[in-house]
PDB file of C-alpha atoms in Angstrom:
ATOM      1  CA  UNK A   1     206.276 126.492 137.704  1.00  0.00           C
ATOM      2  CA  UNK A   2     204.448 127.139 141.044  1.00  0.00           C
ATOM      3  CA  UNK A   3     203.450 130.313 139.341  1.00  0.00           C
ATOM      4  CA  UNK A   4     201.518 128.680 136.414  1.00  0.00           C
ATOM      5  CA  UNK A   5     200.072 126.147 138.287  1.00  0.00           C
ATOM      6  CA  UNK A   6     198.757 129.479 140.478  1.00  0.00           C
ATOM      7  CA  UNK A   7     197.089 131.374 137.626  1.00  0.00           C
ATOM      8  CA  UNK A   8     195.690 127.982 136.213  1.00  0.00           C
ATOM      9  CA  UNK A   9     194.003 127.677 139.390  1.00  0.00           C
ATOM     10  CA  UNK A  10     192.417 131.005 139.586  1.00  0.00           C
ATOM     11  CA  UNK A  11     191.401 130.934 135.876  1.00  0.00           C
ATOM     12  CA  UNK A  12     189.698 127.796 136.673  1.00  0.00           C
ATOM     13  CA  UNK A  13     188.165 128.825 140.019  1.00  0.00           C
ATOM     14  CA  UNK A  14     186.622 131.953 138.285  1.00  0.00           C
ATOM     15  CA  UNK A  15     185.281 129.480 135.409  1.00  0.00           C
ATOM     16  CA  UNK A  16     183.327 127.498 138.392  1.00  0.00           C
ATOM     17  CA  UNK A  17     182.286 130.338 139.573  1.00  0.00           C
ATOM     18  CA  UNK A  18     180.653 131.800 136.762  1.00  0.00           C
ATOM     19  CA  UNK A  19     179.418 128.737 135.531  1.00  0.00           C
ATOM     20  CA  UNK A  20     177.779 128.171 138.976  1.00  0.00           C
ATOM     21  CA  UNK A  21     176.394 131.695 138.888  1.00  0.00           C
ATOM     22  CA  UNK A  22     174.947 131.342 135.233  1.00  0.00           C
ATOM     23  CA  UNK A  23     173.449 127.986 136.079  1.00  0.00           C
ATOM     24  CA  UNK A  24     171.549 128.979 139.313  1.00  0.00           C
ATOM     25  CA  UNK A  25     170.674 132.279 137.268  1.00  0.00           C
ATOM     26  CA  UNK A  26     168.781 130.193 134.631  1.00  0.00           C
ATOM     27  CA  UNK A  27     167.315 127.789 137.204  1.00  0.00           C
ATOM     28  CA  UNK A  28     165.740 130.029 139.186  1.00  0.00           C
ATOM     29  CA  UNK A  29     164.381 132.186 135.920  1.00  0.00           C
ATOM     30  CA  UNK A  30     163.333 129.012 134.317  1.00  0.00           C
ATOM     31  CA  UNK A  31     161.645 127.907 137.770  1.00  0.00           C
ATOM     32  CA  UNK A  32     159.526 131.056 137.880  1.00  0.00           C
ATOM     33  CA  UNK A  33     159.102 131.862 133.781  1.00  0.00           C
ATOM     34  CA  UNK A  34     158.472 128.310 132.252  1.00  0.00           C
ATOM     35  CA  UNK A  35     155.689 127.163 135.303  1.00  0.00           C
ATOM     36  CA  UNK A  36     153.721 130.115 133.981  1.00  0.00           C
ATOM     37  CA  UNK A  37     154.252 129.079 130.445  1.00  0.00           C
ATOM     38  CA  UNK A  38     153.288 125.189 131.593  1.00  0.00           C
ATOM     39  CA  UNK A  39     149.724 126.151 132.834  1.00  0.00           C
ATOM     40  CA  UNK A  40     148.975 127.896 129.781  1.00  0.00           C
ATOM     41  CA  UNK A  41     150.028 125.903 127.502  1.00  0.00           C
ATOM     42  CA  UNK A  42     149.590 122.615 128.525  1.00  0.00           C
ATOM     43  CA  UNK A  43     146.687 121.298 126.192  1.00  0.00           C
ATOM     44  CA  UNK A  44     149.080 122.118 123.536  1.00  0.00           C
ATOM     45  CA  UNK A  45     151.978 120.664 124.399  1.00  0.00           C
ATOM     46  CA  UNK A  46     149.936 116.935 125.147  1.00  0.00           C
ATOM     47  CA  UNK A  47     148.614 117.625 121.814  1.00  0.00           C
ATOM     48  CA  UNK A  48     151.969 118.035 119.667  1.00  0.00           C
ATOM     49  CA  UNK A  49     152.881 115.017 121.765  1.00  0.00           C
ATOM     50  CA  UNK A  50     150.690 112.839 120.207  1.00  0.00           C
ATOM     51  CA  UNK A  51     151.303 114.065 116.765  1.00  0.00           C
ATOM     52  CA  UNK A  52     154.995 113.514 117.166  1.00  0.00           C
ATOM     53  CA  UNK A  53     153.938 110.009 118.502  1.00  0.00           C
ATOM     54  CA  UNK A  54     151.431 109.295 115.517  1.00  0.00           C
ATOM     55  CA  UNK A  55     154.212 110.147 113.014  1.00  0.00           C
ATOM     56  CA  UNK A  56     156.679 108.166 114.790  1.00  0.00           C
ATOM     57  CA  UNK A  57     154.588 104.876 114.434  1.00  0.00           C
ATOM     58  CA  UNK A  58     153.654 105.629 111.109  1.00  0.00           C
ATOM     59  CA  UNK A  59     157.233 106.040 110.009  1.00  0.00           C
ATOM     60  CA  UNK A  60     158.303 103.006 111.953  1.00  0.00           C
ATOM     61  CA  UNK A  61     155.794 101.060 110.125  1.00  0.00           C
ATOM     62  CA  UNK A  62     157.154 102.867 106.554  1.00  0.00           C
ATOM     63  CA  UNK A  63     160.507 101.521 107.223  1.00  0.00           C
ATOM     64  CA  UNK A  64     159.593  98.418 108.514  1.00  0.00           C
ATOM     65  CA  UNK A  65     157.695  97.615 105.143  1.00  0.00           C
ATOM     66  CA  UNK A  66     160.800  98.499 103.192  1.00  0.00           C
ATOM     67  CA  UNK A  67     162.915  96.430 105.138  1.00  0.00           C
ATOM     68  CA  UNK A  68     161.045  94.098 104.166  1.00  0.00           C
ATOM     69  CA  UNK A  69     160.949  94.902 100.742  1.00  0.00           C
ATOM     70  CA  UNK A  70     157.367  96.092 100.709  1.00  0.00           C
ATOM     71  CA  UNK A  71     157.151  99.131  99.573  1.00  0.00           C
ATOM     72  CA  UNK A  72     153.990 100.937 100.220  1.00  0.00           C
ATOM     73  CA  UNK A  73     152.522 103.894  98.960  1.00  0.00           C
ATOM     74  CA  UNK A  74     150.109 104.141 101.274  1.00  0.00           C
ATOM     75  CA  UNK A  75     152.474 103.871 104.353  1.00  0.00           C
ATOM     76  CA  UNK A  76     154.499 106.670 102.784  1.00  0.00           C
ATOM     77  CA  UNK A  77     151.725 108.999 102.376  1.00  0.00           C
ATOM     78  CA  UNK A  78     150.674 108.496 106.019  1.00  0.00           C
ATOM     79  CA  UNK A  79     154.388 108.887 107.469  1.00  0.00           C
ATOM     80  CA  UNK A  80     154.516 112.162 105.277  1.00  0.00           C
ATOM     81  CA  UNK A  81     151.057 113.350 106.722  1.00  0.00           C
ATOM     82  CA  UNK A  82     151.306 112.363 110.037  1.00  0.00           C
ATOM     83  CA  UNK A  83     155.315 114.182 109.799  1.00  0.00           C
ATOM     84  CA  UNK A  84     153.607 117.331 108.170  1.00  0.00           C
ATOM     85  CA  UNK A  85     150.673 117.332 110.676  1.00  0.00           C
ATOM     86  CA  UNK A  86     152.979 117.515 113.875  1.00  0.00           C
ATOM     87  CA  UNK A  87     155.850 119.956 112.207  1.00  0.00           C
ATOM     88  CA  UNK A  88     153.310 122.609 111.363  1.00  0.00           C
ATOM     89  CA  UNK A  89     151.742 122.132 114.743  1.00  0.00           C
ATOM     90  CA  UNK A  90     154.262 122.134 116.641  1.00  0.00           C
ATOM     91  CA  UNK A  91     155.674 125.764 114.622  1.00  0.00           C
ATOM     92  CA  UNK A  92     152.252 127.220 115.465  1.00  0.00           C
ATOM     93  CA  UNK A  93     152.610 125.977 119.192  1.00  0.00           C
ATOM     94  CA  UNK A  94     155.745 127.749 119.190  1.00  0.00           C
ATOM     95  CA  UNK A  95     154.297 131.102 117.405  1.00  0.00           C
ATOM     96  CA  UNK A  96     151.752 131.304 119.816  1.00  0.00           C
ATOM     97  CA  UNK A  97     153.918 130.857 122.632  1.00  0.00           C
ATOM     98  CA  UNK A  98     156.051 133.565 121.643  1.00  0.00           C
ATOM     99  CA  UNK A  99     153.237 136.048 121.093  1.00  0.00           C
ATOM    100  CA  UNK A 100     152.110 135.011 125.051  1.00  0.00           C
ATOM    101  CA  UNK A 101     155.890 135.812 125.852  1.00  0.00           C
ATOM    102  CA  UNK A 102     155.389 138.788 124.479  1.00  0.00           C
ATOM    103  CA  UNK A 103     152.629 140.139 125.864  1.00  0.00           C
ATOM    104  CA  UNK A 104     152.984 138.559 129.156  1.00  0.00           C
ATOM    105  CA  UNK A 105     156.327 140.007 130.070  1.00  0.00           C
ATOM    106  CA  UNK A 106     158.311 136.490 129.897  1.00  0.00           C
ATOM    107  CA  UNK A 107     160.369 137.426 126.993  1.00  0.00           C
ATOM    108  CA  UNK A 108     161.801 140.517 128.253  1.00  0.00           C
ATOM    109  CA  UNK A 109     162.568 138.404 131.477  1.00  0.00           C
ATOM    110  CA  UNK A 110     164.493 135.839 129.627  1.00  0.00           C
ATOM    111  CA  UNK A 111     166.349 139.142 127.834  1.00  0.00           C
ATOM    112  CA  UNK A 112     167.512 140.511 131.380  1.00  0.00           C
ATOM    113  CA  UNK A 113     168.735 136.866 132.134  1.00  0.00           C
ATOM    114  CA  UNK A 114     169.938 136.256 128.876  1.00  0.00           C
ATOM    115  CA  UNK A 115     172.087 140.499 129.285  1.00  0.00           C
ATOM    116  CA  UNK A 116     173.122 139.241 132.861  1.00  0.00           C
ATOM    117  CA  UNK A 117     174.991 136.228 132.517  1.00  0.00           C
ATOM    118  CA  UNK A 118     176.184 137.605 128.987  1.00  0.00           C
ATOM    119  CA  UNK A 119     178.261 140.187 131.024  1.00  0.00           C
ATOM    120  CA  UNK A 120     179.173 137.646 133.417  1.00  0.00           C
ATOM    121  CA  UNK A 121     180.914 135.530 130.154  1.00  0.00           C
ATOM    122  CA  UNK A 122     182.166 138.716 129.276  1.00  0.00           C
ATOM    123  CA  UNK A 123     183.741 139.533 132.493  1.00  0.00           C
ATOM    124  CA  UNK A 124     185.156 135.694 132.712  1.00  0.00           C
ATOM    125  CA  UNK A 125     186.888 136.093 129.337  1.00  0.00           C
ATOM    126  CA  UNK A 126     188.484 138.873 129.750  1.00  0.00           C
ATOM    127  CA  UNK A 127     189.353 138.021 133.282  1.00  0.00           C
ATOM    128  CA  UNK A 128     190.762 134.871 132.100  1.00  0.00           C
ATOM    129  CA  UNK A 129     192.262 135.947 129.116  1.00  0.00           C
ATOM    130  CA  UNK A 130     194.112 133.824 126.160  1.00  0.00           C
ATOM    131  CA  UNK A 131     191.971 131.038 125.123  1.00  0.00           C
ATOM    132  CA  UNK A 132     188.815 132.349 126.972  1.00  0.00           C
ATOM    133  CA  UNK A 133     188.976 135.885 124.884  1.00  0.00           C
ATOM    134  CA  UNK A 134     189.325 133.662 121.314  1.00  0.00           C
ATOM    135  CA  UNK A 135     186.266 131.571 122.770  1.00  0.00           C
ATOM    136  CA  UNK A 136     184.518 134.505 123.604  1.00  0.00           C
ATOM    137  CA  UNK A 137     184.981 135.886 119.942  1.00  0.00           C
ATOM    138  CA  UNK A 138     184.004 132.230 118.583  1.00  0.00           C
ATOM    139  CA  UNK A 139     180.682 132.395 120.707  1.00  0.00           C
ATOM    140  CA  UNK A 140     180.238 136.371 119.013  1.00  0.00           C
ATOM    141  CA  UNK A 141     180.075 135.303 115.846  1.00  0.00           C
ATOM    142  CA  UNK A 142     176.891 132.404 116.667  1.00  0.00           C
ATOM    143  CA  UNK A 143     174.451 134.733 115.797  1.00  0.00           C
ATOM    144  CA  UNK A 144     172.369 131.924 114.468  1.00  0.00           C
ATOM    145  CA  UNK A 145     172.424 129.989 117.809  1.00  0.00           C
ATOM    146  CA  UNK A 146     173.366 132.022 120.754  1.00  0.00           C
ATOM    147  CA  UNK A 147     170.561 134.807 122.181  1.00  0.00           C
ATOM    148  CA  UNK A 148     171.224 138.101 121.159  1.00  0.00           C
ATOM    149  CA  UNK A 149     172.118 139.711 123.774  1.00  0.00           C
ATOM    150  CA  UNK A 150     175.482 137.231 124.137  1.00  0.00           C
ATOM    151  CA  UNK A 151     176.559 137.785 120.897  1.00  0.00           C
ATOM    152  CA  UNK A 152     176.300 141.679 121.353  1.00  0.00           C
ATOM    153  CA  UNK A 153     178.240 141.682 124.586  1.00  0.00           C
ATOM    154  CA  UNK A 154     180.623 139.182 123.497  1.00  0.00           C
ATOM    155  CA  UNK A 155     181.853 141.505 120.545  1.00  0.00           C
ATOM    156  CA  UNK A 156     183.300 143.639 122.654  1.00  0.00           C
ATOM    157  CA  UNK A 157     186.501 141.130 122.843  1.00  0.00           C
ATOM    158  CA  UNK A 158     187.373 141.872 119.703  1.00  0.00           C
ATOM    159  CA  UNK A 159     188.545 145.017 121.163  1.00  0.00           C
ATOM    160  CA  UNK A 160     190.126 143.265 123.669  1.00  0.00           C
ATOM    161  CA  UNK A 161     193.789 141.903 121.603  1.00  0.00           C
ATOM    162  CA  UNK A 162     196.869 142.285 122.640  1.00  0.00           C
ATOM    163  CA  UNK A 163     199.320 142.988 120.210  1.00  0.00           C
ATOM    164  CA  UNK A 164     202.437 140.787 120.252  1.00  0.00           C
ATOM    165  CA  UNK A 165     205.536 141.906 119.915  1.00  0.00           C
ATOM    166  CA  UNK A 166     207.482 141.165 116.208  1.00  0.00           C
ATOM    167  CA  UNK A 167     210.468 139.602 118.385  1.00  0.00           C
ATOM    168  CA  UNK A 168     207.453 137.146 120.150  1.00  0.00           C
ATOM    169  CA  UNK A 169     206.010 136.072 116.507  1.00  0.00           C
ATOM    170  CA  UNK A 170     209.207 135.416 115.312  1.00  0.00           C
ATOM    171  CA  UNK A 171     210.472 133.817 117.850  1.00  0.00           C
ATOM    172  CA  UNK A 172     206.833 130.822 118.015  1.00  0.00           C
ATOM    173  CA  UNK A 173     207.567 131.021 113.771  1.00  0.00           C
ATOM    174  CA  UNK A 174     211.148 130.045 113.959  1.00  0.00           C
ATOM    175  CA  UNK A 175     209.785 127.669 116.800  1.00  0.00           C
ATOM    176  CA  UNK A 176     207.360 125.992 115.310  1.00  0.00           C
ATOM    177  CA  UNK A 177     209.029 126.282 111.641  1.00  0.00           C
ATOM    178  CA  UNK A 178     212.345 125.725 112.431  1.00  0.00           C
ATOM    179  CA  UNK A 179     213.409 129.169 110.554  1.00  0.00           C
ATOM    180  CA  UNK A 180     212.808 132.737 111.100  1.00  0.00           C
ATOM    181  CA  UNK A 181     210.441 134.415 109.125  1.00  0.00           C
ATOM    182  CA  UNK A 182     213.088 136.432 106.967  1.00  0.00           C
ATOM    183  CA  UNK A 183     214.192 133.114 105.832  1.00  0.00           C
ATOM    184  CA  UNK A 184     211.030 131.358 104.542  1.00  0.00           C
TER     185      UNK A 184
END
C-alpha cells in the first residue's frame, strides 16, 4: 500500500514539475515574442475590436426586434454585414500576422518552444507511464488542434506498449466478466 501511495507521489511530482516547466517556458516566450507582435500590430487589433463591437450591437438589436416579434430586414442585413465585415478582417489580421511571423523570426521561435516542451510531455509520459502514455497517444492524434511539433513527438508512444501477458487479460476478462475468455 505504502508502495502505491509512493509511485503516485512521484508520478504526480514529475506532472508539477513539467507542468511548471512548460508554463514558465511559454511565459517567458510569450513575454518576449507577443510584445514585438503588440507594437506592430496594434492599429489592427483596435480596429477588429470595433468591428467585433459594431456586429455585436447590431446583432443585439436583430434579436431584440425578434423578441419582440419585429422582424426586420433591415436589422438582419446589418447584423450579417457588420458579422461579415469583422470575420474577414479579422482572417486578414491574422494572415498578415503570420506572414510578419514569418519573416521576422517569431514563428520559428514559437516552433523551438512549441519542440521543447513537446519532449518534455514526451519524457513525462513515458516517465509516468499507464494512463499518461494513452493520453499522450490521445494528444498524437489532435492534429487539428495541437502544434505540430507535439503531435510528431507524441507519436513516438505508440511505440512505447507493453504487451500484457495472455494470463493478465484473462485474468481483468474473467474479472470484469465474470468468465474466462474460453467460456464466452
Amino acid at each position: 500500500r505504502f508502495t502505491a501511495y509512493a509511485a503516485s507521489a512521484r508520478r504526480a511530482v514529475r506532472l508539477a514539475g513539467a507542468c511548471s516547466l512548460v508554463a514558465f517556458d511559454y511565459s517567458r516566450a510569450k513575454r518576449s515574442l507577443i510584445a514585438a507582435e503588440k507594437a506592430e500590430f496594434l492599429d489592427g487589433d483596435a480596429a477588429h475590436w470595433e468591428l467585433q463591437v459594431a456586429s455585436g450591437k447590431a446583432e443585439r438589436l436583430r434579436a431584440d426586434a425578434v423578441r419582440r416579434g419585429e422582424p426586420s430586414a433591415v436589422l438582419e442585413e446589418e447584423a450579417r454585414r457588420t458579422r461579415e465585415e469583422a470575420a474577414a478582417y479579422g482572417e486578414a489580421l491574422a494572415g498578415r500576422r503570420l506572414e510578419a511571423g514569418q519573416r521576422s523570426g517569431r514563428a520559428a521561435a514559437w516552433d523551438e518552444v512549441h519542440e521543447r516542451n513537446a519532449a518534455r510531455l514526451l519524457a513525462l509520459c513515458i516517465a509516468n507511464g499507464g494512463v499518461y502514455v494513452k493520453l499522450g497517444q490521445h494528444a498524437a492524434q489532435l492534429d487539428y488542434l495541437l502544434p505540430p511539433q507535439y503531435t510528431r513527438t507524441l507519436h513516438q508512444l505508440f511505440e512505447h506498449n507493453r504487451a500484457s501477458s495472455y494470463e493478465d487479460v484473462s485474468r481483468v476478462i474473467e474479472e470484469e466478466l465474470g468468465a474466462p475468455p474460453e467460456a464466452l
